[in-house]
Coordinates of C-alpha atoms in Angstrom, one line a residue:
X27 CA 1.8 -4.4 33.5
X28 CA -1.1 -7.0 33.5
X29 CA -4.4 -6.3 31.6
X30 CA -6.4 -6.6 34.8
X31 CA -4.4 -3.4 36.1
X32 CA -5.4 -1.2 33.0
X33 CA -8.9 -1.4 34.0
X34 CA -8.9 0.9 36.8
X35 CA -8.2 5.0 36.8
X36 CA -5.2 6.4 37.6
X37 CA -4.3 9.5 38.5
X38 CA -5.4 12.0 36.1
X39 CA -2.0 13.9 34.6
X40 CA -3.6 16.2 31.6
X41 CA -6.9 17.7 31.4
X42 CA -6.8 19.7 27.7
X43 CA -10.1 22.2 27.5
X44 CA -11.5 23.1 24.5
X45 CA -12.7 26.9 25.9
X46 CA -13.7 27.5 22.5
X47 CA -14.2 27.0 18.7
X48 CA -13.5 30.4 18.1
X49 CA -10.4 30.9 16.4
X50 CA -8.9 33.2 13.8
X51 CA -7.3 30.9 11.6
X52 CA -8.5 27.9 9.7
X53 CA -6.1 25.0 9.9
X54 CA -5.9 22.3 7.6
X55 CA -5.7 19.5 10.8
X56 CA -7.8 20.9 13.1
X57 CA -10.1 18.7 14.6
X58 CA -13.1 21.1 14.7
X59 CA -16.1 20.5 12.4
X60 CA -17.6 23.4 13.2
X61 CA -17.0 27.3 14.8
X62 CA -20.4 27.6 16.7
X63 CA -19.8 28.9 20.1
X64 CA -23.6 28.7 21.4
X65 CA -23.7 27.0 24.4
X66 CA -20.1 26.9 25.3
X67 CA -19.1 26.2 29.0
X68 CA -19.6 29.4 31.2
X69 CA -17.2 30.7 33.7
X70 CA -19.2 29.3 36.4
X71 CA -19.2 25.8 34.8
X72 CA -15.5 25.6 34.2
X73 CA -14.5 26.8 37.7
X74 CA -17.0 23.4 38.9
X75 CA -14.7 21.1 36.3
X76 CA -11.5 22.6 38.3
X77 CA -12.7 21.5 41.7
X78 CA -13.7 18.4 40.3
X79 CA -10.5 17.8 38.8
X80 CA -8.5 18.8 42.1
X81 CA -10.4 15.7 43.5
X82 CA -7.6 13.6 41.1
X83 CA -4.5 14.5 42.3
X84 CA -2.7 17.4 40.4
X85 CA -3.7 17.2 36.7
X86 CA -2.3 19.6 34.6
X87 CA -5.2 21.9 33.1
X88 CA -4.3 22.9 29.4
X89 CA -6.3 25.9 28.0
X90 CA -7.0 25.0 24.5
X91 CA -9.5 25.5 21.4
X92 CA -9.9 26.8 18.8
X93 CA -7.9 30.1 20.1
X94 CA -8.2 30.1 23.6
X95 CA -7.2 33.4 23.7
X96 CA -10.6 34.3 22.2
X97 CA -12.2 33.9 25.8
X98 CA -12.2 36.5 27.9
X99 CA -12.2 34.7 31.2
X100 CA -9.0 32.8 30.3
X101 CA -7.0 34.7 33.2
X102 CA -9.5 34.5 35.6
X103 CA -10.0 30.3 35.5
X104 CA -6.1 29.8 35.4
X105 CA -6.0 31.9 38.9
X106 CA -8.9 29.6 39.8
X107 CA -6.6 26.6 39.1
X108 CA -3.9 28.0 40.7
X109 CA -5.9 28.5 44.2
X110 CA -6.6 24.9 44.2
X111 CA -2.8 24.1 43.5
X112 CA -3.2 23.0 40.0
X113 CA -0.8 23.7 37.0
X114 CA -1.6 25.2 33.7
X115 CA -0.6 25.6 30.4
X116 CA -2.0 27.6 27.1
X117 CA -1.8 26.1 23.9
X118 CA -2.2 29.1 21.6
X119 CA -1.6 29.9 17.8
X120 CA 0.3 32.6 19.1
X121 CA -0.7 35.3 16.5
X122 CA -2.9 37.5 18.5
X123 CA 0.0 38.4 21.3
X124 CA 1.6 41.2 21.7
X125 CA 3.8 42.9 24.3
X126 CA 0.8 43.8 26.7
X127 CA -1.2 40.5 26.2
X128 CA 2.2 38.8 26.7
X129 CA 2.7 40.4 30.2
X130 CA -1.4 39.0 31.1
X131 CA -0.3 35.7 30.2
X132 CA 3.0 35.4 31.9
X133 CA 1.0 37.1 34.8
X134 CA -1.4 34.5 34.6
X135 CA 1.2 31.9 36.0
X136 CA 1.0 29.3 33.1
X137 CA 3.9 26.5 33.6
X138 CA 4.4 27.0 29.4
X139 CA 2.4 28.4 26.8
X140 CA 2.9 26.0 23.5
X141 CA 2.7 27.9 20.2
X142 CA 2.2 26.1 17.4
X143 CA 4.8 26.4 14.4
X144 CA 4.2 23.7 11.5
X145 CA 7.0 25.1 9.1
X146 CA 10.3 26.8 9.3
X147 CA 9.0 29.2 6.9
X148 CA 6.1 31.6 6.0
X149 CA 5.3 29.3 3.1
X150 CA 5.2 25.8 4.7
X151 CA 3.4 27.3 7.9
X152 CA 1.1 29.7 6.4
X153 CA -0.5 27.2 4.0
X154 CA -1.4 25.0 6.6
X155 CA -2.5 27.5 8.6
X156 CA -5.0 29.1 6.5
X157 CA -3.7 32.6 7.0
X158 CA -1.0 34.8 5.3
X159 CA 1.3 36.4 7.8
X160 CA 0.7 33.7 10.2
X161 CA 4.0 32.5 10.8
X162 CA 5.7 36.0 11.5
X163 CA 3.2 36.5 13.9
X164 CA 3.2 33.3 15.8
X165 CA 7.0 34.1 15.6
X166 CA 6.6 37.6 16.9
X167 CA 4.4 36.5 19.8
X168 CA 7.1 33.5 21.0
X169 CA 9.3 36.8 21.1
X170 CA 6.9 39.0 23.3
X171 CA 6.5 35.9 25.9
X172 CA 10.3 35.7 26.2
X173 CA 10.4 39.1 26.7
X174 CA 7.7 38.6 29.5
X175 CA 9.6 35.3 31.2
X176 CA 7.1 33.3 30.2
X177 CA 8.4 29.5 29.2
X178 CA 7.6 28.6 25.6
X179 CA 7.1 25.3 24.0
X180 CA 6.8 24.9 19.9
X181 CA 4.5 22.1 18.9
X182 CA 4.7 20.8 15.4
X183 CA 2.2 19.0 13.7
X184 CA 4.3 16.9 11.6
X185 CA 2.9 15.7 8.0
X186 CA 4.3 15.3 4.6
X187 CA 4.3 19.1 4.2
X188 CA 7.3 19.2 6.9
X189 CA 8.6 16.0 7.5
X190 CA 11.7 17.1 5.9
X191 CA 12.2 20.0 8.1
X192 CA 12.7 18.3 11.1
X193 CA 16.2 19.0 12.0
X194 CA 15.7 23.0 11.1
X195 CA 12.3 23.1 13.3
X196 CA 14.3 21.8 16.0
X197 CA 17.1 24.6 15.4
X198 CA 14.1 27.3 14.9
X199 CA 13.1 26.2 18.7
X200 CA 16.6 26.8 19.8
X201 CA 17.0 30.3 18.2
X202 CA 13.3 31.3 19.5
X203 CA 14.3 30.2 23.3
X204 CA 11.8 27.5 23.5
X205 CA 12.1 25.2 26.4
X206 CA 10.8 21.9 24.2
X207 CA 9.6 20.9 21.1
X208 CA 6.7 18.3 20.8
X209 CA 6.1 16.8 17.6
X210 CA 2.0 15.9 17.0
X211 CA 1.5 13.3 14.5
X212 CA -1.4 14.1 12.3
X213 CA -4.7 12.3 13.1
X214 CA -7.1 12.1 10.4
X215 CA -9.9 13.3 12.1
X216 CA -12.2 16.6 12.0
X217 CA -11.0 19.0 9.6
X218 CA -8.1 16.4 9.0
X219 CA -10.0 14.3 7.6
X220 CA -10.0 16.1 4.0
X221 CA -6.1 16.2 3.9
X222 CA -5.4 12.6 5.5
X223 CA -4.6 11.0 1.5
X224 CA -2.6 14.3 1.0
X225 CA -0.5 15.2 4.0
X226 CA -0.5 12.0 5.9
X227 CA 2.8 9.8 6.5
X228 CA 3.4 6.6 5.5
X229 CA 4.1 4.0 8.1
X230 CA 7.7 4.1 7.1
X231 CA 8.2 7.7 7.2
X232 CA 6.4 7.6 10.7
X233 CA 8.7 5.1 12.1
X234 CA 11.6 7.2 10.6
X235 CA 10.5 10.3 12.0
X236 CA 10.2 8.3 16.0
X237 CA 13.9 7.0 15.4
X238 CA 14.7 10.8 14.5
X239 CA 13.5 11.7 17.7
X240 CA 15.6 9.1 19.4
X241 CA 18.8 9.6 17.8
X242 CA 18.3 13.5 19.1
X243 CA 17.3 12.3 22.6
X244 CA 20.4 10.0 22.5
X245 CA 22.6 13.2 21.5
X246 CA 21.7 15.6 24.3
X247 CA 20.8 19.0 23.3
X248 CA 18.6 22.1 25.2
X249 CA 15.2 21.1 24.0
X250 CA 12.9 18.7 25.7
X251 CA 11.6 16.7 22.9
X252 CA 8.6 14.3 23.2
X253 CA 6.2 12.7 20.4
X254 CA 2.3 13.3 20.7
X255 CA -0.2 11.2 19.2
X256 CA 2.6 8.9 18.2
X257 CA 2.4 6.0 20.8
X258 CA 4.8 3.3 19.2
X259 CA 7.5 5.9 20.1
X260 CA 7.6 3.5 23.0
X261 CA 8.1 0.7 21.2
X262 CA 10.9 2.3 19.2
X263 CA 12.7 3.7 22.1
X264 CA 12.6 0.3 23.9
X265 CA 13.8 -1.4 20.8
X266 CA 16.7 1.8 21.1
X267 CA 17.4 0.5 24.8
X268 CA 15.9 4.0 26.5
X269 CA 14.4 3.3 29.7
X270 CA 10.5 3.5 29.2
X271 CA 9.6 1.8 32.5
X272 CA 6.3 2.9 33.7
X273 CA 5.6 4.5 30.5
X274 CA 2.4 4.4 28.1
X275 CA 2.2 5.7 24.4
X276 CA -1.6 6.2 24.1
X277 CA -2.6 8.0 26.9
X278 CA -6.2 8.2 25.8
X279 CA -8.7 8.0 28.9
X280 CA -5.3 6.3 31.0
X281 CA -3.3 9.7 32.0
X282 CA -5.6 12.3 29.5
X283 CA -8.8 13.5 29.3
X284 CA -10.6 15.8 27.4
X285 CA -13.8 18.2 27.9
X286 CA -15.2 19.8 24.9
X287 CA -16.3 23.3 24.9
X288 CA -20.1 22.1 25.3
X289 CA -19.1 20.1 28.2
X290 CA -18.7 16.9 26.8
X291 CA -16.0 14.4 27.5
X292 CA -14.2 12.2 25.6
X293 CA -10.5 9.7 25.9
X294 CA -8.7 12.6 23.9
X295 CA -9.4 15.0 21.6
X296 CA -9.5 12.7 18.6
X297 CA -11.3 10.3 19.9
X298 CA -15.1 10.4 19.4
X299 CA -16.3 8.2 21.9
X300 CA -18.3 10.5 24.3
X301 CA -18.2 9.4 27.9
X302 CA -20.8 11.8 29.8
X303 CA -20.8 15.5 30.2
X304 CA -19.5 17.6 33.1
X305 CA -22.9 19.2 32.7
X306 CA -24.6 16.3 34.1
X307 CA -22.0 14.5 36.0
X308 CA -18.6 15.8 37.9
X309 CA -15.5 15.3 36.0
X310 CA -14.0 12.9 38.9
X311 CA -16.9 10.7 38.6
X312 CA -16.4 10.6 34.9
X313 CA -13.0 9.7 35.0
X314 CA -13.6 7.1 38.4
X315 CA -17.0 5.4 36.6
X316 CA -17.2 5.5 32.8
X317 CA -17.7 2.2 31.6
X318 CA -16.1 3.7 28.0
X319 CA -12.9 4.8 29.9
X320 CA -12.9 1.6 31.9
X321 CA -12.7 -0.4 28.5
X322 CA -10.5 1.7 26.6
X323 CA -8.2 1.0 29.6
X324 CA -8.2 -2.8 29.1
X325 CA -5.4 -3.7 26.8
X326 CA -7.2 -7.2 26.5
X327 CA -10.1 -5.6 23.9
X328 CA -7.4 -4.7 21.1
X329 CA -7.6 -6.2 18.2
X330 CA -5.6 -6.9 15.2
X331 CA -1.5 -6.3 15.2
X332 CA -2.3 -4.5 18.4
X333 CA -3.8 -6.8 20.4
X334 CA -0.7 -9.5 19.7
X335 CA 1.8 -7.5 19.9
X336 CA 4.1 -7.7 23.2
X337 CA 4.4 -4.3 23.6
X338 CA 1.0 -3.1 23.6
X339 CA 1.1 -2.6 27.0
X340 CA 4.0 0.2 26.6
X341 CA 2.0 1.2 23.6
X342 CA -1.3 0.2 23.2
X343 CA -1.3 2.1 19.3
X344 CA -3.5 5.7 18.8
X345 CA -6.9 4.7 19.4
X346 CA -8.4 7.7 17.2
X347 CA -6.4 6.5 14.3
X348 CA -7.6 3.1 14.6
X349 CA -11.1 4.5 14.7
X350 CA -10.4 6.8 11.6
X351 CA -8.9 3.7 10.0
X352 CA -11.8 1.2 10.7
X353 CA -14.5 2.7 12.4
X354 CA -13.6 0.6 15.7
X355 CA -11.2 2.3 18.4
X356 CA -10.0 -1.4 19.3
X357 CA -8.2 -2.0 16.1
X358 CA -4.7 -2.0 14.9
X359 CA -2.5 1.3 14.7
X360 CA -2.5 1.8 11.2
X361 CA 0.5 3.6 11.3
X362 CA 2.6 1.1 12.8
X363 CA 5.0 -1.4 10.8
X364 CA 5.9 -3.6 13.5
X365 CA 4.0 -6.8 13.3
X366 CA 6.2 -9.1 16.0
X367 CA 4.3 -10.4 18.6

């Protein structure tokens, strides 16, 4: 792909909506810096966002937070998206889900519900999530979702606290009846700034994890595996002979958009580059016309190792990590060991 082709808006693939910053947990890695729910988008306002998103193809709308189940209109809005023929997903910590709520979630038609599990035991997970009993409650929530017939994905934020547990996390996801396991590599923004030094993987450990993922994919198995916020997986996969044609590592502003709880739009939930507000401008217009998004789609603006890397068109480096490390989202991905041209 040449640089000029990267400028134009592609069809939107994923719309992440921070439906609320309210949450019953205090996770150490959370992107949130505050929990003030005043001024959050109303039901009618997000209906308009859904309508505008429908102009951009068939993006999946991911209800996230905070804890999205702490809003009382999630079912109504999922219904509205379904009426516009847009798929939906729910990202939850799972601790609030009992049998009745699981049936309501299944009835809402979510393509998949992701539940965060950040360790293979209560001690590891609960310390990271900031609440005793969270591990058992999340697993109980997953069990209720599966009994209700709802497809489940497990999201695991990988850092030093669970880096050596990935094989066991895979086994746990299988036992829980999940369809997928997505590994999220820590991005040191929001609350995560405070734990970057104590929990962040080294570039060498990051590389080892991405090779583990490739090994698992070569071996096959019951779970769909994906690395998220890990764009140089694409480089590792290409080096190992996996087919990455048409792929792109960092999807911020390229295939993904993030709508904050008060309507501000960002390339992703970890990069504080404001692209406008859905309260002033329809989402479709922001996606197509934002100067910030046009720039972030342009590979030629990258600097450092990312700027000269032969894999930049399929990787791009994590723009949020570059921003956290240097204050400039165009800079080099700090967690990459590759320096070839």
